[in-house]
Amino acid sequence: MNEVKCECGHINPQGTILCESCGRVLEDKEKEKQLVDMRYEGSARRSQTYNKTIIDKIWNFFSSVKVGVWLIIILLVASSLGTIFPQEMYIPPVMPAWEYYEEQYGWLGKLYYDLGFHNLYSSWWYLLLIAALGISLVIASLDRVVPLYRSLKNQRVSRHESFLKRQRMFSTSDAVLTDEAVGKIKENLTKKRYKLREENGDILAEKNRFSRWGPYVNHLGLIIFLIGGMLRFVPGMYVDEILWLREGETKAIPGTEGRYYLENNQFIFEVYDKDKDEEVFQDAINKAGTVVKNYQTDATLYQRQGEIVPGEKPELEKIRDQAIQVNKPLKIDGFALYQVDYKLDEMSKMAFKLENKETGDQFGDVTVDLYDPEMKYDLGKGYKVEVMSYFPDFEFNEDGEPATKSRIPNNPAFIFKMFTPENTEGEVSFVAIRQNLEPLGENDYKMTFAGIETKNVTALTVRKDHTLWIIGLGGLIFMIGVIQGAYWNHRRVWLRRINNQVWTAAHTNKNWHGLKRELEDVFSDSGIAAPEDQVAEEKKE
Amino acid sequence: MVELSSNFLFAAFILYLVGILFFGGAIKDKRHADKKNTPNKWAKIGLVVTIVGFLSQLTFFILRWIASGHAPVSNLFEFTTFFGMSLVGAFIVIYFMYKTPLLGLFTLPVAALIIAYGSMFPREVTPLIPALQSYWLHIHVTTTAIGQAILAISFAAGLIYLVRSVDQTKKTKSTLWLEVVLFGLISTLGFVFVSSFFAATDYSANFNYINKDGQPATEEYTIPALVGPHQFELTDKDRFEPLFETPAIISAKKLNTVIWSLAAGIVLYVLLRAILRKRVAAALQPWTKNINMDLVDEIGYRSVLIGFPVFTLGGLIFAMIWAQIAWTRFWGWDPKEVWALITWLFYAAFLHLRLSKGWHGEKSAWLAVIGFIIIMFNLVAVNLVIAGLHSYAGS
Ligand code: HEM
């Protein structure tokens, strides 16, 4: 690598604009300017130095803040498009998505669907944009942070005249620097927490250099955050399951490979009651009608003992009882179970009586467990009932035959065979809610509906997310970085004796107003002029 | 207690208006115009009045919190007034840093307008639905509002900068857009006038209509319906018969409110123009002539710099923590979340443009104005129009 040796003796990397050590202007172009560009201390950035190979070109492209800002703006506009209509995950699953968009929003909705905006945030081009942003963050940061670090580390106390006079804040005084004046200035600077360095009677006061690293720290945080987001796609890092659980039911928690079981003891659904709840809520409750107060599953958590033996009932050991509510998930071993949905009063048992149609005499009870019906019920004395078919969610299918839509007992129906002393061959009866058919001809007996039991069902989301801590770490680092960069400023003050004059200059990376006020304080009654804003001077003229 | 607390809100509102007068006086007072850096007597009184107003609103906030048992940031009225209060708070802090009465003259009217706007929504104390029963929610909402309020200071500073710097002697795009921004503020005032007027007269008109699922539904209007809902039928007698009907997917009631606000805004604006005989911004310009432009620019930048981390913390990080607990995932691409992301990206772009592309002065001021529009869009339009998980059932 070619290096540039400054007149002061310091060896700078190729591409350096201001000597890292003394600040002398090394580039001819820069010499014409009235003020030096201090943004990266005139250090040698790769992107400004090389532009030959394809790698250089890619590097230069992504290291440009202009490109970065464009990426941010494009991402911003793209994101807003996704909020015009709801995303697919938020539409009711009543019909195919394309149909829904067209029906609800007309041709615009159709276009929205056709362009893929209904799943915008997981589209390849959106993810590509985020990836480009990430690459840009890394490259732009590396391009700057390394040379900036070098320059700030190598800086010397006595800066070259050409450097000082091209600072935005600069002044000269035709005064002799008395020890008293120096002492006062130094004391004031120390009071303002500047760190002082002296060389040949020149002074460099500096504070809050660490704030210069703020942007790089925050970008690092963002990168970690994005990596965390990507890890979700690695198998095993992320579990997203749903567990429907009826009252009284115990099931293995999905995703835990049968290690944990959950029992639903009770599901509670409460609404605000205008008589019982706080009076202040009355008006709002009257207006809204019902306002839900609580969704809660009283659950018991179990752990399985021993190995899994297929077909054998697992041996469970109770771990604890816990109420799962919205905002209060149950946590176990990296898993969290959230209250997300419910169903009230699902039918669980149906009771019938076998009845002689003529006399009305009844013979015994048949209580059918709708989740797991027994097939034979012996009522004694020659009375018997058999379940020939069971349709938990009954409908007539396309061929007009009885069928079931699902295994959930939303609309149970049965075909019973009734055996009585009169009819030892059995009579067939079809029983559904408010229906009683006799498909094979007139019967002597019927199954009379005798009651129903219901249960509430809860739905819990089972979630494991091993990416969370990485994402959290990224967020934390980002916050540290922005605060570091935003709430502190890197300030420097130079003081040099040149011939019979005293030169002062100062620099801050932001908040010039604050610097000016500080300098006024520091130099007040020292006989030396505080550095003055050359930019503001220019404007006034 | 709720009623008592409302009195404190009202008192605060009046005090802010009084504060505006004093800050106005501070600028008109020529005697002190050239003595820089020392605010005059008017400004000092203005500041005291503003602080008393802020404390009064804080009292409202605390009393309402005690009365309802939860931080009062859970419906549109509560959130919006809290945002207004944060804006005043942010102004007070920035004032101590920069001592510019002119900032008060521009910030307080915006804050008062926001509070008035929020007060047009139902003011009952609402019980919390399960998803909202989390202290993380309250931390998230308050921090976000404070962050947005600090960012909004840059809007006030940007407005001052533009009023001062846009050349009013000729007609340009800048003069036009500046008038549009001011018209936006005036229309908000229009909305407040219209809503208050019809609320005072207890106007109510009920409609039967067919909603977007093809089902019959009813709707109550509290201001006269210029546009009626889909296939409407007015069920009250002697009420204004709508002139138009909307398709089912558009909420006619909201559209109606927007039309009324804009109409009232136009009336107010035309009136102002007739009285002032020049652009509204041109009429404001003389008030800004003594201000140091670099200082205003700096205030705008500083407030973004201070507000950005606070907003990130509240609007994104706390929001994600809460979402993880309440909705099982920290991010769900819900419209409100997306608009928080957009706000954040926008201010990130602002900072980058400023730092690296040297966008100072007028460009930066325009960006501050756009940023505020995005914030207000998220607060108003996303809540009322693009309803998602977050939308507080505001009417
Ligand atoms: C959403 C994404 C981003 C956020 C939130 C973000 C945030 C920030 C913040 C807060 C600063 C400090 C600004 C200031 O102190 O005024 C900064 C500086 C910077 N950012 Fe970003 N940034 C993002 C993306 C990018 C990208 C894509 C690039 C790539 C070009 C980039 C390059 C830079 C550079 C070069 C600096 C300035 C460092 C300096 O001049 O000292 N940023 N960023």
Short mmCIF file of N, CA and C in Angstrom, two decimals, chain A residues 218-312:
data_model
loop_
_atom_site.label_atom_id
_atom_site.label_comp_id
_atom_site.label_asym_id
_atom_site.label_seq_id
_atom_site.Cartn_x
_atom_site.Cartn_y
_atom_site.Cartn_z
N ASN A 218 -24.62 1.85 17.38
CA ASN A 218 -26.05 1.62 17.10
C ASN A 218 -26.24 0.79 15.84
N HIS A 219 -25.37 0.99 14.86
CA HIS A 219 -25.48 0.16 13.66
C HIS A 219 -25.17 -1.30 13.97
N LEU A 220 -24.20 -1.51 14.85
CA LEU A 220 -23.89 -2.88 15.27
C LEU A 220 -25.12 -3.51 15.93
N GLY A 221 -25.79 -2.72 16.77
CA GLY A 221 -27.00 -3.20 17.41
C GLY A 221 -28.05 -3.61 16.39
N LEU A 222 -28.22 -2.77 15.38
CA LEU A 222 -29.19 -3.07 14.33
C LEU A 222 -28.84 -4.37 13.61
N ILE A 223 -27.56 -4.54 13.33
CA ILE A 223 -27.13 -5.75 12.64
C ILE A 223 -27.43 -6.98 13.49
N ILE A 224 -27.12 -6.88 14.77
CA ILE A 224 -27.41 -8.02 15.64
C ILE A 224 -28.91 -8.30 15.65
N PHE A 225 -29.69 -7.23 15.70
CA PHE A 225 -31.14 -7.37 15.66
C PHE A 225 -31.58 -8.10 14.39
N LEU A 226 -31.04 -7.67 13.26
CA LEU A 226 -31.44 -8.29 11.99
C LEU A 226 -31.01 -9.75 11.94
N ILE A 227 -29.82 -10.03 12.46
CA ILE A 227 -29.37 -11.43 12.49
C ILE A 227 -30.32 -12.26 13.34
N GLY A 228 -30.70 -11.69 14.48
CA GLY A 228 -31.66 -12.37 15.35
C GLY A 228 -32.94 -12.68 14.60
N GLY A 229 -33.41 -11.71 13.81
CA GLY A 229 -34.62 -11.93 13.03
C GLY A 229 -34.47 -13.06 12.03
N MET A 230 -33.27 -13.16 11.45
CA MET A 230 -33.02 -14.20 10.46
C MET A 230 -32.99 -15.60 11.08
N LEU A 231 -32.48 -15.65 12.30
CA LEU A 231 -32.31 -16.95 12.96
C LEU A 231 -33.63 -17.68 13.18
N ARG A 232 -34.72 -16.92 13.12
CA ARG A 232 -36.01 -17.55 13.29
C ARG A 232 -36.21 -18.69 12.29
N PHE A 233 -35.58 -18.57 11.14
CA PHE A 233 -35.78 -19.58 10.10
C PHE A 233 -34.91 -20.82 10.31
N VAL A 234 -34.04 -20.76 11.33
CA VAL A 234 -33.22 -21.93 11.62
C VAL A 234 -34.07 -22.90 12.45
N PRO A 235 -34.14 -24.17 12.03
CA PRO A 235 -35.00 -25.12 12.74
C PRO A 235 -34.63 -25.20 14.22
N GLY A 236 -35.64 -25.31 15.05
CA GLY A 236 -35.39 -25.48 16.47
C GLY A 236 -35.32 -24.17 17.24
N MET A 237 -35.15 -23.06 16.51
CA MET A 237 -35.06 -21.78 17.20
C MET A 237 -36.43 -21.24 17.56
N TYR A 238 -37.42 -21.68 16.82
CA TYR A 238 -38.70 -21.01 16.91
C TYR A 238 -39.83 -22.01 16.84
N VAL A 239 -40.71 -21.97 17.84
CA VAL A 239 -41.87 -22.86 17.84
C VAL A 239 -43.11 -22.00 17.91
N ASP A 240 -44.08 -22.31 17.08
CA ASP A 240 -45.33 -21.57 17.10
C ASP A 240 -46.45 -22.58 16.88
N GLU A 241 -47.07 -23.01 17.99
CA GLU A 241 -48.10 -24.04 17.89
C GLU A 241 -49.33 -23.55 18.62
N ILE A 242 -50.44 -24.19 18.31
CA ILE A 242 -51.64 -23.84 19.06
C ILE A 242 -52.15 -25.07 19.77
N LEU A 243 -52.63 -24.88 20.98
CA LEU A 243 -53.12 -25.99 21.78
C LEU A 243 -54.56 -25.69 22.20
N TRP A 244 -55.49 -26.47 21.66
CA TRP A 244 -56.89 -26.35 22.11
C TRP A 244 -57.09 -27.34 23.22
N LEU A 245 -57.66 -26.90 24.31
CA LEU A 245 -57.77 -27.76 25.48
C LEU A 245 -59.14 -27.58 26.12
N ARG A 246 -59.87 -28.69 26.23
CA ARG A 246 -61.19 -28.61 26.86
C ARG A 246 -61.04 -28.65 28.37
N GLU A 247 -62.05 -28.17 29.02
CA GLU A 247 -62.02 -28.26 30.48
C GLU A 247 -61.93 -29.72 30.88
N GLY A 248 -61.04 -30.01 31.80
CA GLY A 248 -60.88 -31.38 32.27
C GLY A 248 -59.92 -32.20 31.44
N GLU A 249 -59.51 -31.65 30.32
CA GLU A 249 -58.67 -32.43 29.42
C GLU A 249 -57.19 -32.20 29.74
N THR A 250 -56.38 -33.22 29.52
CA THR A 250 -54.93 -33.09 29.69
C THR A 250 -54.28 -33.49 28.38
N LYS A 251 -53.40 -32.64 27.87
CA LYS A 251 -52.75 -32.97 26.60
C LYS A 251 -51.27 -32.63 26.68
N ALA A 252 -50.52 -33.30 25.83
CA ALA A 252 -49.10 -32.96 25.72
C ALA A 252 -48.98 -31.58 25.10
N ILE A 253 -48.04 -30.80 25.59
CA ILE A 253 -47.83 -29.48 25.01
C ILE A 253 -47.04 -29.65 23.71
N PRO A 254 -47.63 -29.24 22.58
CA PRO A 254 -46.93 -29.46 21.31
C PRO A 254 -45.60 -28.74 21.28
N GLY A 255 -44.64 -29.33 20.63
CA GLY A 255 -43.33 -28.70 20.52
C GLY A 255 -42.39 -29.16 21.63
N THR A 256 -42.93 -29.73 22.70
CA THR A 256 -42.06 -30.13 23.81
C THR A 256 -41.68 -31.61 23.72
N GLU A 257 -42.02 -32.23 22.62
CA GLU A 257 -41.75 -33.64 22.41
C GLU A 257 -42.28 -34.51 23.55
N GLY A 258 -43.45 -34.16 24.01
CA GLY A 258 -44.09 -34.97 25.02
C GLY A 258 -43.49 -34.86 26.40
N ARG A 259 -42.66 -33.89 26.64
CA ARG A 259 -42.08 -33.75 27.96
C ARG A 259 -43.04 -33.09 28.95
N TYR A 260 -43.83 -32.15 28.44
CA TYR A 260 -44.73 -31.42 29.32
C TYR A 260 -46.18 -31.62 28.91
N TYR A 261 -47.03 -31.67 29.91
CA TYR A 261 -48.46 -31.83 29.69
C TYR A 261 -49.20 -30.71 30.41
N LEU A 262 -50.33 -30.35 29.84
CA LEU A 262 -51.11 -29.31 30.48
C LEU A 262 -52.54 -29.78 30.66
N GLU A 263 -53.09 -29.48 31.81
CA GLU A 263 -54.49 -29.79 32.05
C GLU A 263 -55.26 -28.49 32.21
N ASN A 264 -56.42 -28.45 31.56
CA ASN A 264 -57.28 -27.29 31.70
C ASN A 264 -58.31 -27.59 32.76
N ASN A 265 -58.19 -26.96 33.92
CA ASN A 265 -59.16 -27.21 34.99
C ASN A 265 -60.44 -26.44 34.77
N GLN A 266 -60.26 -25.22 34.23
CA GLN A 266 -61.41 -24.36 34.05
C GLN A 266 -61.02 -23.22 33.13
N PHE A 267 -61.96 -22.84 32.28
CA PHE A 267 -61.72 -21.62 31.51
C PHE A 267 -62.70 -20.56 31.98
N ILE A 268 -62.18 -19.37 32.24
CA ILE A 268 -63.02 -18.30 32.79
C ILE A 268 -63.12 -17.16 31.80
N PHE A 269 -64.34 -16.73 31.58
CA PHE A 269 -64.59 -15.60 30.71
C PHE A 269 -65.40 -14.60 31.51
N GLU A 270 -64.89 -13.40 31.69
CA GLU A 270 -65.61 -12.41 32.49
C GLU A 270 -65.79 -11.13 31.71
N VAL A 271 -66.94 -10.51 31.90
CA VAL A 271 -67.12 -9.17 31.34
C VAL A 271 -67.31 -8.20 32.49
N TYR A 272 -67.08 -6.93 32.19
CA TYR A 272 -67.30 -5.91 33.22
C TYR A 272 -68.79 -5.84 33.52
N ASP A 273 -69.08 -5.69 34.78
CA ASP A 273 -70.45 -5.66 35.23
C ASP A 273 -70.70 -4.27 35.78
N LYS A 274 -71.70 -3.58 35.22
CA LYS A 274 -71.82 -2.19 35.63
C LYS A 274 -72.30 -2.05 37.06
N ASP A 275 -72.88 -3.12 37.62
CA ASP A 275 -73.29 -3.02 39.01
C ASP A 275 -72.16 -3.37 39.97
N LYS A 276 -71.34 -4.32 39.54
CA LYS A 276 -70.32 -4.79 40.48
C LYS A 276 -68.99 -4.05 40.32
N ASP A 277 -68.64 -3.68 39.10
CA ASP A 277 -67.33 -3.05 38.91
C ASP A 277 -67.38 -1.57 39.24
N GLU A 278 -66.20 -0.98 39.29
CA GLU A 278 -66.07 0.40 39.71
C GLU A 278 -67.08 1.30 39.01
N GLU A 279 -67.59 2.22 39.80
CA GLU A 279 -68.62 3.10 39.28
C GLU A 279 -68.12 3.97 38.13
N VAL A 280 -66.83 4.33 38.17
CA VAL A 280 -66.33 5.24 37.13
C VAL A 280 -66.48 4.66 35.73
N PHE A 281 -66.58 3.33 35.65
CA PHE A 281 -66.66 2.72 34.33
C PHE A 281 -68.08 2.67 33.78
N GLN A 282 -69.05 3.06 34.62
CA GLN A 282 -70.45 2.85 34.23
C GLN A 282 -70.83 3.43 32.88
N ASP A 283 -70.46 4.68 32.67
CA ASP A 283 -70.86 5.33 31.41
C ASP A 283 -70.31 4.57 30.22
N ALA A 284 -69.04 4.22 30.35
CA ALA A 284 -68.39 3.54 29.24
C ALA A 284 -69.04 2.19 28.99
N ILE A 285 -69.37 1.47 30.07
CA ILE A 285 -69.99 0.15 29.90
C ILE A 285 -71.38 0.29 29.29
N ASN A 286 -72.13 1.28 29.77
CA ASN A 286 -73.45 1.50 29.18
C ASN A 286 -73.37 1.75 27.70
N LYS A 287 -72.36 2.49 27.32
CA LYS A 287 -72.23 2.86 25.92
C LYS A 287 -71.80 1.66 25.07
N ALA A 288 -70.82 0.92 25.59
CA ALA A 288 -70.24 -0.14 24.78
C ALA A 288 -71.05 -1.43 24.83
N GLY A 289 -71.91 -1.57 25.84
CA GLY A 289 -72.61 -2.83 25.99
C GLY A 289 -71.79 -3.78 26.82
N THR A 290 -71.06 -4.67 26.15
CA THR A 290 -70.21 -5.55 26.94
C THR A 290 -68.75 -5.21 26.70
N VAL A 291 -68.00 -5.21 27.77
CA VAL A 291 -66.56 -5.04 27.67
C VAL A 291 -65.94 -6.22 28.40
N VAL A 292 -65.08 -6.92 27.73
CA VAL A 292 -64.49 -8.12 28.32
C VAL A 292 -63.47 -7.72 29.37
N LYS A 293 -63.49 -8.45 30.47
CA LYS A 293 -62.60 -8.13 31.56
C LYS A 293 -61.46 -9.13 31.67
N ASN A 294 -61.77 -10.38 31.39
CA ASN A 294 -60.75 -11.39 31.65
C ASN A 294 -60.97 -12.64 30.79
N TYR A 295 -59.88 -13.16 30.27
CA TYR A 295 -59.85 -14.49 29.69
C TYR A 295 -58.82 -15.26 30.50
N GLN A 296 -59.20 -16.38 31.02
CA GLN A 296 -58.27 -17.06 31.93
C GLN A 296 -58.42 -18.57 31.86
N THR A 297 -57.31 -19.24 31.80
CA THR A 297 -57.32 -20.69 31.89
C THR A 297 -56.65 -21.08 33.20
N ASP A 298 -57.41 -21.78 34.05
CA ASP A 298 -56.78 -22.32 35.25
C ASP A 298 -56.17 -23.66 34.86
N ALA A 299 -54.87 -23.68 34.82
CA ALA A 299 -54.20 -24.84 34.25
C ALA A 299 -53.33 -25.54 35.29
N THR A 300 -53.07 -26.81 35.04
CA THR A 300 -52.07 -27.52 35.82
C THR A 300 -51.01 -28.04 34.87
N LEU A 301 -49.79 -27.80 35.24
CA LEU A 301 -48.68 -28.19 34.38
C LEU A 301 -48.06 -29.48 34.91
N TYR A 302 -47.82 -30.43 34.01
CA TYR A 302 -47.22 -31.70 34.41
C TYR A 302 -45.96 -31.96 33.61
N GLN A 303 -45.09 -32.76 34.21
CA GLN A 303 -43.92 -33.22 33.48
C GLN A 303 -44.00 -34.74 33.40
N ARG A 304 -43.66 -35.25 32.22
CA ARG A 304 -43.71 -36.70 32.07
C ARG A 304 -42.50 -37.34 32.75
N GLN A 305 -42.74 -38.48 33.39
CA GLN A 305 -41.66 -39.21 34.02
C GLN A 305 -41.24 -40.35 33.10
N GLY A 306 -39.99 -40.60 33.07
CA GLY A 306 -39.49 -41.77 32.33
C GLY A 306 -39.57 -41.61 30.82
N GLU A 307 -39.30 -42.71 30.16
CA GLU A 307 -39.25 -42.72 28.69
C GLU A 307 -40.65 -42.76 28.10
N ILE A 308 -40.72 -42.36 26.84
CA ILE A 308 -42.00 -42.50 26.15
C ILE A 308 -42.14 -43.96 25.72
N VAL A 309 -43.24 -44.60 26.15
CA VAL A 309 -43.52 -45.95 25.66
C VAL A 309 -44.77 -45.84 24.81
N PRO A 310 -44.64 -46.13 23.51
CA PRO A 310 -45.79 -45.95 22.63
C PRO A 310 -46.96 -46.78 23.12
N GLY A 311 -48.13 -46.15 23.08
CA GLY A 311 -49.33 -46.87 23.44
C GLY A 311 -49.58 -46.93 24.93
N GLU A 312 -48.62 -46.52 25.71
CA GLU A 312 -48.83 -46.59 27.15
C GLU A 312 -49.14 -45.21 27.71
#
